[in-house]
PDB file of C-alpha atoms and ligand atoms in Angstrom:
ATOM      1  CA  MET A   1     116.367  76.253 120.443  1.00 71.00           C
ATOM      2  CA  LEU A   2     116.297  77.444 116.824  1.00 87.00           C
ATOM      3  CA  VAL A   3     117.159  81.130 116.900  1.00 94.00           C
ATOM      4  CA  LYS A   4     115.914  83.212 113.982  1.00 96.00           C
ATOM      5  CA  LEU A   5     116.886  86.599 115.399  1.00 97.00           C
ATOM      6  CA  GLY A   6     119.964  86.894 117.601  1.00 97.00           C
ATOM      7  CA  ILE A   7     120.786  90.117 119.449  1.00 98.00           C
ATOM      8  CA  ILE A   8     124.202  90.692 121.004  1.00 98.00           C
ATOM      9  CA  GLY A   9     123.881  93.456 123.613  1.00 98.00           C
ATOM     10  CA  GLY A  10     120.679  93.945 125.591  1.00 97.00           C
ATOM     11  CA  GLY A  11     121.096  97.646 126.389  1.00 97.00           C
ATOM     12  CA  VAL A  12     119.039 100.682 125.391  1.00 94.00           C
ATOM     13  CA  MET A  13     118.953 100.055 121.636  1.00 95.00           C
ATOM     14  CA  GLY A  14     118.863  96.269 121.843  1.00 96.00           C
ATOM     15  CA  GLU A  15     115.755  96.568 123.993  1.00 95.00           C
ATOM     16  CA  ALA A  16     114.238  99.372 121.887  1.00 93.00           C
ATOM     17  CA  LEU A  17     114.391  97.257 118.734  1.00 94.00           C
ATOM     18  CA  LEU A  18     113.414  94.060 120.512  1.00 94.00           C
ATOM     19  CA  SER A  19     110.342  95.571 122.147  1.00 94.00           C
ATOM     20  CA  ARG A  20     108.975  96.957 118.898  1.00 93.00           C
ATOM     21  CA  LEU A  21     109.721  93.835 116.867  1.00 93.00           C
ATOM     22  CA  ILE A  22     107.715  91.796 119.351  1.00 94.00           C
ATOM     23  CA  ALA A  23     104.904  94.355 119.548  1.00 92.00           C
ATOM     24  CA  ARG A  24     104.664  94.279 115.730  1.00 91.00           C
ATOM     25  CA  ALA A  25     104.880  90.466 115.702  1.00 92.00           C
ATOM     26  CA  ALA A  26     107.796  90.690 113.254  1.00 91.00           C
ATOM     27  CA  TYR A  27     109.304  87.860 115.319  1.00 94.00           C
ATOM     28  CA  GLN A  28     107.815  85.615 117.993  1.00 95.00           C
ATOM     29  CA  PRO A  29     109.579  85.860 121.380  1.00 96.00           C
ATOM     30  CA  GLY A  30     110.505  82.168 121.072  1.00 96.00           C
ATOM     31  CA  ASP A  31     112.472  82.915 117.880  1.00 96.00           C
ATOM     32  CA  ILE A  32     114.708  85.463 119.616  1.00 97.00           C
ATOM     33  CA  LEU A  33     117.844  84.955 121.707  1.00 98.00           C
ATOM     34  CA  ILE A  34     119.586  87.943 123.266  1.00 98.00           C
ATOM     35  CA  SER A  35     122.900  88.053 125.096  1.00 98.00           C
ATOM     36  CA  ASP A  36     124.047  90.444 127.785  1.00 98.00           C
ATOM     37  CA  PRO A  37     126.773  90.148 130.442  1.00 98.00           C
ATOM     38  CA  MET A  38     124.548  91.249 133.348  1.00 97.00           C
ATOM     39  CA  GLN A  39     122.368  88.552 134.839  1.00 98.00           C
ATOM     40  CA  GLN A  40     119.927  91.081 136.244  1.00 98.00           C
ATOM     41  CA  ARG A  41     119.494  92.588 132.802  1.00 98.00           C
ATOM     42  CA  ARG A  42     118.984  89.170 131.223  1.00 98.00           C
ATOM     43  CA  GLU A  43     116.339  88.296 133.792  1.00 98.00           C
ATOM     44  CA  PHE A  44     114.530  91.566 133.106  1.00 98.00           C
ATOM     45  CA  LEU A  45     114.526  91.030 129.317  1.00 98.00           C
ATOM     46  CA  ALA A  46     113.330  87.427 129.672  1.00 98.00           C
ATOM     47  CA  LYS A  47     110.523  88.414 132.045  1.00 98.00           C
ATOM     48  CA  GLN A  48     109.458  91.510 130.140  1.00 97.00           C
ATOM     49  CA  TYR A  49     109.494  90.101 126.591  1.00 97.00           C
ATOM     50  CA  GLY A  50     109.489  86.303 126.942  1.00 97.00           C
ATOM     51  CA  VAL A  51     112.636  86.006 124.792  1.00 97.00           C
ATOM     52  CA  GLY A  52     115.518  83.587 125.304  1.00 97.00           C
ATOM     53  CA  VAL A  53     118.502  85.100 127.101  1.00 98.00           C
ATOM     54  CA  THR A  54     122.099  84.034 127.547  1.00 98.00           C
ATOM     55  CA  GLY A  55     125.463  85.286 128.732  1.00 97.00           C
ATOM     56  CA  ASP A  56     127.138  83.413 125.882  1.00 97.00           C
ATOM     57  CA  ASN A  57     127.422  85.424 122.655  1.00 98.00           C
ATOM     58  CA  ALA A  58     128.415  82.299 120.717  1.00 96.00           C
ATOM     59  CA  LYS A  59     124.909  80.869 121.194  1.00 97.00           C
ATOM     60  CA  VAL A  60     123.402  84.023 119.726  1.00 97.00           C
ATOM     61  CA  ALA A  61     125.722  83.839 116.720  1.00 97.00           C
ATOM     62  CA  ALA A  62     123.871  80.648 115.716  1.00 96.00           C
ATOM     63  CA  ALA A  63     120.919  82.827 114.578  1.00 96.00           C
ATOM     64  CA  THR A  64     119.687  81.790 111.137  1.00 94.00           C
ATOM     65  CA  GLU A  65     117.998  84.947 109.807  1.00 96.00           C
ATOM     66  CA  VAL A  66     119.379  88.096 111.419  1.00 97.00           C
ATOM     67  CA  LEU A  67     122.232  88.675 113.861  1.00 98.00           C
ATOM     68  CA  LEU A  68     121.839  92.136 115.361  1.00 98.00           C
ATOM     69  CA  LEU A  69     124.968  93.685 116.852  1.00 98.00           C
ATOM     70  CA  ALA A  70     123.861  96.125 119.580  1.00 98.00           C
ATOM     71  CA  ILE A  71     127.020  96.421 121.645  1.00 98.00           C
ATOM     72  CA  LYS A  72     129.126  99.550 122.074  1.00 96.00           C
ATOM     73  CA  PRO A  73     131.686 100.217 119.318  1.00 96.00           C
ATOM     74  CA  GLN A  74     134.404 100.158 121.998  1.00 94.00           C
ATOM     75  CA  VAL A  75     133.883  96.410 122.638  1.00 96.00           C
ATOM     76  CA  PHE A  76     133.325  95.361 119.019  1.00 96.00           C
ATOM     77  CA  GLU A  77     136.808  93.941 118.439  1.00 95.00           C
ATOM     78  CA  SER A  78     136.869  91.783 121.563  1.00 97.00           C
ATOM     79  CA  VAL A  79     133.290  90.572 121.070  1.00 97.00           C
ATOM     80  CA  SER A  80     133.694  89.729 117.379  1.00 97.00           C
ATOM     81  CA  ALA A  81     137.056  88.009 117.908  1.00 96.00           C
ATOM     82  CA  ALA A  82     135.422  85.583 120.337  1.00 96.00           C
ATOM     83  CA  LEU A  83     132.466  84.679 118.101  1.00 96.00           C
ATOM     84  CA  PRO A  84     132.215  81.537 115.957  1.00 95.00           C
ATOM     85  CA  SER A  85     131.143  81.822 112.299  1.00 94.00           C
ATOM     86  CA  PRO A  86     127.557  83.041 112.340  1.00 96.00           C
ATOM     87  CA  GLY A  87     124.648  80.717 111.485  1.00 94.00           C
ATOM     88  CA  GLN A  88     124.018  77.003 111.703  1.00 92.00           C
ATOM     89  CA  ASN A  89     123.390  74.097 109.326  1.00 90.00           C
ATOM     90  CA  GLY A  90     124.464  76.194 106.349  1.00 90.00           C
ATOM     91  CA  GLN A  91     121.966  78.942 107.162  1.00 94.00           C
ATOM     92  CA  ILE A  92     123.931  82.179 107.395  1.00 95.00           C
ATOM     93  CA  PRO A  93     122.214  85.196 108.912  1.00 97.00           C
ATOM     94  CA  VAL A  94     122.573  88.727 107.685  1.00 97.00           C
ATOM     95  CA  ILE A  95     124.530  90.694 110.264  1.00 98.00           C
ATOM     96  CA  LEU A  96     122.827  93.956 111.116  1.00 98.00           C
ATOM     97  CA  SER A  97     125.203  96.345 112.850  1.00 98.00           C
ATOM     98  CA  ILE A  98     123.872  99.443 114.608  1.00 98.00           C
ATOM     99  CA  LEU A  99     127.304 100.394 115.949  1.00 97.00           C
ATOM    100  CA  ALA A 100     128.202 104.052 115.634  1.00 96.00           C
ATOM    101  CA  GLY A 101     131.264 104.605 113.519  1.00 96.00           C
ATOM    102  CA  VAL A 102     132.320 101.013 112.876  1.00 97.00           C
ATOM    103  CA  PRO A 103     132.824 100.815 109.091  1.00 97.00           C
ATOM    104  CA  LEU A 104     131.788  97.962 106.814  1.00 97.00           C
ATOM    105  CA  SER A 105     135.464  97.255 106.065  1.00 97.00           C
ATOM    106  CA  LYS A 106     136.077  96.458 109.723  1.00 97.00           C
ATOM    107  CA  LEU A 107     132.860  94.465 110.054  1.00 97.00           C
ATOM    108  CA  GLU A 108     133.668  92.440 106.934  1.00 97.00           C
ATOM    109  CA  ARG A 109     137.178  91.698 108.187  1.00 96.00           C
ATOM    110  CA  ALA A 110     135.667  90.313 111.384  1.00 97.00           C
ATOM    111  CA  PHE A 111     133.042  88.203 109.557  1.00 97.00           C
ATOM    112  CA  PRO A 112     134.529  87.151 106.204  1.00 95.00           C
ATOM    113  CA  GLY A 113     131.994  86.109 103.581  1.00 94.00           C
ATOM    114  CA  VAL A 114     128.993  87.037 105.726  1.00 97.00           C
ATOM    115  CA  PRO A 115     126.419  89.542 104.406  1.00 98.00           C
ATOM    116  CA  ILE A 116     126.523  92.647 106.582  1.00 98.00           C
ATOM    117  CA  VAL A 117     124.308  95.716 106.669  1.00 98.00           C
ATOM    118  CA  ARG A 118     125.606  98.738 108.547  1.00 98.00           C
ATOM    119  CA  SER A 119     122.755 100.787 109.967  1.00 98.00           C
ATOM    120  CA  MET A 120     122.035 103.731 112.232  1.00 98.00           C
ATOM    121  CA  PRO A 121     118.619 103.723 113.911  1.00 97.00           C
ATOM    122  CA  ASN A 122     117.484 106.098 116.663  1.00 97.00           C
ATOM    123  CA  THR A 123     115.623 105.795 119.949  1.00 95.00           C
ATOM    124  CA  PRO A 124     112.145 106.775 118.632  1.00 95.00           C
ATOM    125  CA  ALA A 125     112.324 103.229 117.219  1.00 94.00           C
ATOM    126  CA  THR A 126     110.947 102.209 120.617  1.00 92.00           C
ATOM    127  CA  VAL A 127     107.548 103.627 119.645  1.00 93.00           C
ATOM    128  CA  GLY A 128     107.770 102.791 115.932  1.00 92.00           C
ATOM    129  CA  ALA A 129     108.691 106.376 115.024  1.00 95.00           C
ATOM    130  CA  GLY A 130     112.351 105.770 114.321  1.00 96.00           C
ATOM    131  CA  ILE A 131     114.368 106.554 111.241  1.00 98.00           C
ATOM    132  CA  THR A 132     117.199 104.276 110.210  1.00 98.00           C
ATOM    133  CA  ALA A 133     119.812 104.744 107.526  1.00 98.00           C
ATOM    134  CA  ILE A 134     121.351 101.614 106.031  1.00 98.00           C
ATOM    135  CA  ALA A 135     124.397 100.845 103.916  1.00 98.00           C
ATOM    136  CA  PRO A 136     124.836  97.304 102.571  1.00 98.00           C
ATOM    137  CA  GLY A 137     128.188  95.521 102.515  1.00 97.00           C
ATOM    138  CA  THR A 138     129.835  93.739  99.606  1.00 97.00           C
ATOM    139  CA  GLN A 139     128.269  90.312 100.303  1.00 96.00           C
ATOM    140  CA  VAL A 140     124.701  91.593 100.573  1.00 97.00           C
ATOM    141  CA  GLN A 141     122.178  90.227  98.077  1.00 96.00           C
ATOM    142  CA  PRO A 142     118.668  91.680  97.653  1.00 96.00           C
ATOM    143  CA  GLU A 143     117.156  89.015  99.956  1.00 95.00           C
ATOM    144  CA  HIS A 144     119.613  89.963 102.713  1.00 95.00           C
ATOM    145  CA  LEU A 145     118.710  93.623 102.363  1.00 96.00           C
ATOM    146  CA  ASP A 146     115.014  92.701 102.507  1.00 95.00           C
ATOM    147  CA  ARG A 147     115.593  90.779 105.731  1.00 94.00           C
ATOM    148  CA  ALA A 148     117.424  93.712 107.315  1.00 95.00           C
ATOM    149  CA  LYS A 149     114.738  96.116 106.120  1.00 95.00           C
ATOM    150  CA  THR A 150     111.991  93.916 107.570  1.00 91.00           C
ATOM    151  CA  VAL A 151     113.576  94.309 110.993  1.00 93.00           C
ATOM    152  CA  LEU A 152     114.171  98.045 110.653  1.00 95.00           C
ATOM    153  CA  GLN A 153     110.828  98.894 109.035  1.00 95.00           C
ATOM    154  CA  ALA A 154     109.131  97.410 112.094  1.00 91.00           C
ATOM    155  CA  VAL A 155     110.571 100.311 114.071  1.00 92.00           C
ATOM    156  CA  GLY A 156     110.108 103.200 111.623  1.00 96.00           C
ATOM    157  CA  ASP A 157     111.277 104.573 108.294  1.00 97.00           C
ATOM    158  CA  VAL A 158     114.350 103.308 106.460  1.00 98.00           C
ATOM    159  CA  VAL A 159     116.580 105.206 104.034  1.00 98.00           C
ATOM    160  CA  GLN A 160     119.570 103.853 102.129  1.00 97.00           C
ATOM    161  CA  VAL A 161     122.710 105.994 101.900  1.00 98.00           C
ATOM    162  CA  PRO A 162     126.273 105.492 100.678  1.00 97.00           C
ATOM    163  CA  GLU A 163     128.413 104.234 103.543  1.00 97.00           C
ATOM    164  CA  SER A 164     130.489 107.415 103.407  1.00 97.00           C
ATOM    165  CA  LEU A 165     127.467 109.286 104.834  1.00 98.00           C
ATOM    166  CA  MET A 166     126.792 107.005 107.797  1.00 98.00           C
ATOM    167  CA  ASP A 167     128.796 109.098 110.281  1.00 97.00           C
ATOM    168  CA  ALA A 168     126.833 112.195 109.281  1.00 98.00           C
ATOM    169  CA  VAL A 169     123.589 110.237 109.754  1.00 98.00           C
ATOM    170  CA  THR A 170     124.828 109.272 113.212  1.00 98.00           C
ATOM    171  CA  GLY A 171     125.529 112.909 114.058  1.00 98.00           C
ATOM    172  CA  LEU A 172     122.082 113.997 112.892  1.00 98.00           C
ATOM    173  CA  SER A 173     119.345 111.391 113.409  1.00 98.00           C
ATOM    174  CA  GLY A 174     121.250 108.887 115.581  1.00 98.00           C
ATOM    175  CA  SER A 175     122.183 111.484 118.182  1.00 98.00           C
ATOM    176  CA  GLY A 176     119.369 113.890 117.281  1.00 98.00           C
ATOM    177  CA  PRO A 177     116.804 112.678 119.834  1.00 98.00           C
ATOM    178  CA  ALA A 178     119.122 113.999 122.564  1.00 98.00           C
ATOM    179  CA  TYR A 179     119.273 117.445 120.941  1.00 98.00           C
ATOM    180  CA  VAL A 180     115.501 117.556 120.583  1.00 98.00           C
ATOM    181  CA  ALA A 181     115.037 116.415 124.186  1.00 98.00           C
ATOM    182  CA  ILE A 182     117.324 119.230 125.374  1.00 98.00           C
ATOM    183  CA  PHE A 183     115.355 121.698 123.239  1.00 98.00           C
ATOM    184  CA  ILE A 184     112.075 120.539 124.797  1.00 98.00           C
ATOM    185  CA  GLU A 185     113.567 120.745 128.278  1.00 98.00           C
ATOM    186  CA  ALA A 186     114.904 124.235 127.583  1.00 98.00           C
ATOM    187  CA  LEU A 187     111.563 125.425 126.198  1.00 98.00           C
ATOM    188  CA  THR A 188     109.934 124.120 129.353  1.00 98.00           C
ATOM    189  CA  ASP A 189     112.417 126.023 131.515  1.00 98.00           C
ATOM    190  CA  GLY A 190     111.656 129.127 129.457  1.00 98.00           C
ATOM    191  CA  GLY A 191     107.969 128.678 130.210  1.00 98.00           C
ATOM    192  CA  VAL A 192     108.687 128.241 133.911  1.00 98.00           C
ATOM    193  CA  ARG A 193     110.797 131.373 133.877  1.00 98.00           C
ATOM    194  CA  ALA A 194     107.889 133.216 132.287  1.00 98.00           C
ATOM    195  CA  GLY A 195     105.659 132.060 135.135  1.00 98.00           C
ATOM    196  CA  LEU A 196     104.013 128.841 133.920  1.00 98.00           C
ATOM    197  CA  PRO A 197     103.616 125.891 136.267  1.00 98.00           C
ATOM    198  CA  ARG A 198     106.166 123.226 135.196  1.00 98.00           C
ATOM    199  CA  PRO A 199     103.674 120.492 134.213  1.00 98.00           C
ATOM    200  CA  ILE A 200     101.786 122.906 131.952  1.00 98.00           C
ATOM    201  CA  ALA A 201     105.046 124.267 130.507  1.00 98.00           C
ATOM    202  CA  ALA A 202     106.240 120.711 129.795  1.00 98.00           C
ATOM    203  CA  GLN A 203     102.975 119.816 128.057  1.00 98.00           C
ATOM    204  CA  LEU A 204     103.067 122.995 125.959  1.00 98.00           C
ATOM    205  CA  ALA A 205     106.714 122.462 124.984  1.00 98.00           C
ATOM    206  CA  LEU A 206     106.303 118.811 124.019  1.00 98.00           C
ATOM    207  CA  GLN A 207     103.133 119.340 122.006  1.00 98.00           C
ATOM    208  CA  THR A 208     104.621 122.373 120.254  1.00 98.00           C
ATOM    209  CA  VAL A 209     107.552 120.293 118.991  1.00 98.00           C
ATOM    210  CA  LEU A 210     105.347 117.311 118.110  1.00 98.00           C
ATOM    211  CA  GLY A 211     102.687 119.479 116.459  1.00 98.00           C
ATOM    212  CA  THR A 212     105.217 121.485 114.459  1.00 98.00           C
ATOM    213  CA  ALA A 213     106.911 118.309 113.217  1.00 97.00           C
ATOM    214  CA  THR A 214     103.537 116.804 112.255  1.00 97.00           C
ATOM    215  CA  LEU A 215     102.492 120.020 110.496  1.00 97.00           C
ATOM    216  CA  MET A 216     105.729 120.108 108.515  1.00 97.00           C
ATOM    217  CA  GLN A 217     105.494 116.438 107.644  1.00 96.00           C
ATOM    218  CA  GLU A 218     101.884 116.648 106.494  1.00 97.00           C
ATOM    219  CA  THR A 219     102.154 119.928 104.561  1.00 97.00           C
ATOM    220  CA  GLN A 220     105.772 119.537 103.421  1.00 97.00           C
ATOM    221  CA  LEU A 221     106.206 123.199 104.358  1.00 96.00           C
ATOM    222  CA  HIS A 222     109.768 124.466 104.214  1.00 97.00           C
ATOM    223  CA  PRO A 223     110.966 125.370 107.739  1.00 97.00           C
ATOM    224  CA  ALA A 224     111.579 128.977 106.684  1.00 97.00           C
ATOM    225  CA  GLU A 225     108.025 129.250 105.314  1.00 97.00           C
ATOM    226  CA  LEU A 226     106.552 127.957 108.572  1.00 97.00           C
ATOM    227  CA  LYS A 227     108.733 130.361 110.584  1.00 97.00           C
ATOM    228  CA  ASP A 228     107.559 133.262 108.414  1.00 97.00           C
ATOM    229  CA  ARG A 229     103.899 132.310 108.951  1.00 96.00           C
ATOM    230  CA  VAL A 230     104.322 132.433 112.742  1.00 97.00           C
ATOM    231  CA  THR A 231     106.301 135.660 112.749  1.00 97.00           C
ATOM    232  CA  SER A 232     104.006 138.691 112.746  1.00 97.00           C
ATOM    233  CA  PRO A 233     105.639 142.049 111.945  1.00 97.00           C
ATOM    234  CA  GLY A 234     106.698 143.736 115.161  1.00 98.00           C
ATOM    235  CA  GLY A 235     105.188 140.825 117.094  1.00 98.00           C
ATOM    236  CA  THR A 236     106.234 138.364 119.778  1.00 98.00           C
ATOM    237  CA  THR A 237     107.826 135.662 117.639  1.00 98.00           C
ATOM    238  CA  ILE A 238     110.378 137.877 115.933  1.00 98.00           C
ATOM    239  CA  ALA A 239     111.459 139.089 119.384  1.00 98.00           C
ATOM    240  CA  GLY A 240     112.100 135.466 120.367  1.00 98.00           C
ATOM    241  CA  VAL A 241     113.707 134.558 117.020  1.00 98.00           C
ATOM    242  CA  ALA A 242     116.080 137.540 117.270  1.00 98.00           C
ATOM    243  CA  GLN A 243     117.215 136.268 120.659  1.00 98.00           C
ATOM    244  CA  LEU A 244     117.786 132.743 119.276  1.00 98.00           C
ATOM    245  CA  GLU A 245     119.903 134.193 116.468  1.00 98.00           C
ATOM    246  CA  LYS A 246     121.875 136.357 118.931  1.00 98.00           C
ATOM    247  CA  ALA A 247     122.610 133.268 121.039  1.00 98.00           C
ATOM    248  CA  GLY A 248     123.839 131.360 117.986  1.00 98.00           C
ATOM    249  CA  PHE A 249     121.097 128.734 118.045  1.00 98.00           C
ATOM    250  CA  ARG A 250     121.494 127.674 114.404  1.00 98.00           C
ATOM    251  CA  SER A 251     125.244 127.580 114.685  1.00 98.00           C
ATOM    252  CA  ALA A 252     124.997 125.510 117.871  1.00 98.00           C
ATOM    253  CA  CYS A 253     122.803 122.947 116.055  1.00 98.00           C
ATOM    254  CA  ILE A 254     125.155 122.788 113.078  1.00 98.00           C
ATOM    255  CA  GLU A 255     128.202 122.406 115.313  1.00 98.00           C
ATOM    256  CA  ALA A 256     126.459 119.720 117.383  1.00 98.00           C
ATOM    257  CA  VAL A 257     125.836 117.576 114.301  1.00 98.00           C
ATOM    258  CA  GLN A 258     129.392 118.177 113.122  1.00 98.00           C
ATOM    259  CA  ALA A 259     130.926 117.253 116.489  1.00 98.00           C
ATOM    260  CA  ALA A 260     128.848 114.064 116.724  1.00 98.00           C
ATOM    261  CA  THR A 261     129.765 113.153 113.134  1.00 98.00           C
ATOM    262  CA  GLU A 262     133.451 113.529 113.943  1.00 98.00           C
ATOM    263  CA  ARG A 263     133.077 111.483 117.123  1.00 97.00           C
ATOM    264  CA  SER A 264     131.381 108.726 115.103  1.00 97.00           C
ATOM    265  CA  ARG A 265     134.384 108.686 112.751  1.00 95.00           C
ATOM    266  CA  GLN A 266     136.759 108.472 115.728  1.00 95.00           C
ATOM    267  CA  LEU A 267     134.831 105.564 117.268  1.00 93.00           C
ATOM    268  CA  GLY A 268     135.250 103.528 114.099  1.00 86.00           C
ATOM    269  CA  SER A 269     138.947 104.119 113.593  1.00 82.00           C
TER     270      SER A 269
HETATM  271  N1  NDP B   1     121.480 104.817 122.246  1.00 96.55           N
HETATM  272  C1  NDP B   1     121.165 105.253 121.042  1.00 96.55           C
HETATM  273  O1  NDP B   1     120.363 106.185 120.888  1.00 96.55           O
HETATM  274  C2  NDP B   1     121.753 104.614 119.827  1.00 96.55           C
HETATM  275  C3  NDP B   1     122.787 103.709 119.914  1.00 96.55           C
HETATM  276  N2  NDP B   1     123.314 103.136 118.785  1.00 96.55           N
HETATM  277  C4  NDP B   1     124.381 102.157 118.869  1.00 96.55           C
HETATM  278  O2  NDP B   1     123.845 101.034 119.534  1.00 96.55           O
HETATM  279  C5  NDP B   1     124.871 100.372 120.234  1.00 96.55           C
HETATM  280  C6  NDP B   1     124.402 100.140 121.648  1.00 96.55           C
HETATM  281  O3  NDP B   1     124.167 101.390 122.250  1.00 96.55           O
HETATM  282  P1  NDP B   1     123.271 101.511 123.541  1.00 96.55           P
HETATM  283  O4  NDP B   1     122.164 100.516 123.476  1.00 96.55           O
HETATM  284  O5  NDP B   1     122.967 102.952 123.701  1.00 96.55           O
HETATM  285  O6  NDP B   1     124.328 101.070 124.651  1.00 96.55           O
HETATM  286  P2  NDP B   1     124.092 100.251 125.978  1.00 96.55           P
HETATM  287  O7  NDP B   1     125.316 100.367 126.792  1.00 96.55           O
HETATM  288  O8  NDP B   1     122.786 100.627 126.592  1.00 96.55           O
HETATM  289  O9  NDP B   1     123.950  98.737 125.429  1.00 96.55           O
HETATM  290  C7  NDP B   1     125.014  97.900 125.168  1.00 96.55           C
HETATM  291  C8  NDP B   1     124.758  96.608 125.908  1.00 96.55           C
HETATM  292  O10 NDP B   1     125.767  95.655 125.539  1.00 96.55           O
HETATM  293  C9  NDP B   1     126.165  95.013 126.725  1.00 96.55           C
HETATM  294  N3  NDP B   1     127.488  94.421 126.568  1.00 96.55           N
HETATM  295  C10 NDP B   1     128.699  94.886 126.996  1.00 96.55           C
HETATM  296  N4  NDP B   1     129.676  94.005 126.707  1.00 96.55           N
HETATM  297  C11 NDP B   1     129.055  92.963 126.083  1.00 96.55           C
HETATM  298  C12 NDP B   1     129.531  91.737 125.574  1.00 96.55           C
HETATM  299  N5  NDP B   1     130.825  91.416 125.625  1.00 96.55           N
HETATM  300  N6  NDP B   1     128.639  90.894 125.020  1.00 96.55           N
HETATM  301  C13 NDP B   1     127.333  91.205 124.971  1.00 96.55           C
HETATM  302  N7  NDP B   1     126.817  92.354 125.438  1.00 96.55           N
HETATM  303  C14 NDP B   1     127.685  93.223 125.986  1.00 96.55           C
HETATM  304  C15 NDP B   1     126.149  96.103 127.765  1.00 96.55           C
HETATM  305  O11 NDP B   1     126.195  95.547 129.067  1.00 96.55           O
HETATM  306  P3  NDP B   1     126.867  96.431 130.256  1.00 96.55           P
HETATM  307  O12 NDP B   1     126.080  97.692 130.330  1.00 96.55           O
HETATM  308  O13 NDP B   1     126.719  95.550 131.453  1.00 96.55           O
HETATM  309  O14 NDP B   1     128.305  96.668 129.827  1.00 96.55           O
HETATM  310  C16 NDP B   1     124.820  96.782 127.434  1.00 96.55           C
HETATM  311  O15 NDP B   1     123.737  96.134 128.057  1.00 96.55           O
HETATM  312  C17 NDP B   1     126.121 101.241 120.160  1.00 96.55           C
HETATM  313  O16 NDP B   1     127.004 100.675 119.239  1.00 96.55           O
HETATM  314  C18 NDP B   1     125.603 102.578 119.672  1.00 96.55           C
HETATM  315  O17 NDP B   1     126.550 103.215 118.859  1.00 96.55           O
HETATM  316  C19 NDP B   1     122.779 103.382 117.548  1.00 96.55           C
HETATM  317  C20 NDP B   1     121.735 104.249 117.413  1.00 96.55           C
HETATM  318  C21 NDP B   1     121.167 104.977 118.527  1.00 96.55           C
HETATM  319  O1  LIG B   2     125.898 108.412 121.558  1.00 96.55           O
HETATM  320  C1  LIG B   2     126.164 107.436 120.841  1.00 96.55           C
HETATM  321  O2  LIG B   2     127.353 107.126 120.638  1.00 96.55           O
HETATM  322  C2  LIG B   2     125.063 106.633 120.224  1.00 96.55           C
HETATM  323  C3  LIG B   2     125.137 106.599 118.721  1.00 96.55           C
HETATM  324  C4  LIG B   2     123.989 107.401 118.235  1.00 96.55           C
HETATM  325  C5  LIG B   2     123.205 107.688 119.419  1.00 96.55           C
HETATM  326  N1  LIG B   2     123.789 107.242 120.479  1.00 96.55           N
END
């Protein structure tokens, strides 16, 4: 089997990217080989997406176009040490790492001479609404970057940043979907506390977040300007905003991004 796209690690993100790439026909299922240690997981991925599956990472490393690393940072050293040189018949893939924290220097030590793009996508990639930051390594030529971008643009927007900012990206947009999910859950609980039936509260909370994000994206309104437009003098919103400020909502968000950024740094060291 000639593998164009190889994916090592068939977990949450491996599947998120895989599913969208197939839905967008960026790759045919027959061009993709994905490895995972769990047989049950492999069987699921093969049945669901029609891709090739294996328990042998070395077979995946033979990919000719893109080798996506979607394993946990904690197993990177053992996985990479056991891999052969990527590619086959002189065709070397670009390695696309989505590992939190793992720096290009470490990736390049593990795969000498191979073009490597460090990236940080997020779970909305599953529905094509992701945002990914990328930082190219020293061996990356424009055609390698194009190949990596082709994969990532199939799942959402792509921005390029200096590698020194990748941990901050991880703390914000990589981890961010969890913060937003907690916010939506908390808004729903607030609605329930105020007497709304849970399904209605959940619908109101979700659409409020989605609608506000869409409004801000389409109008390019500054967040403060939008907040001011909602906040009538002596009205309901300022009563709620005052409570958020008292509870340290902004500070909690800032500290969350900072803590996740620091954890990303730790994972790579
Ligand atoms: N989840 C997210 O929102 C995001 C995650 N990331 C990054 O993506 C990577 C994967 O994260 P995520 O998908 O959440 O994690 P998961 O644990 O869901 O996926 C990792 C997968 O790799 C498998 N695996 C473990 N050991 C090996 C091995 N030796 N060879 C091949 N596969 C192996 C795991 O199997 P098993 O479970 O059986 O151990 C699991 O299926 C991480 O590096 C993370 O930093 C980046 C952006 C967002
Ligand atoms: O929690 C994590 O470590 C991964 C990286 C970004 C999102 N999830």
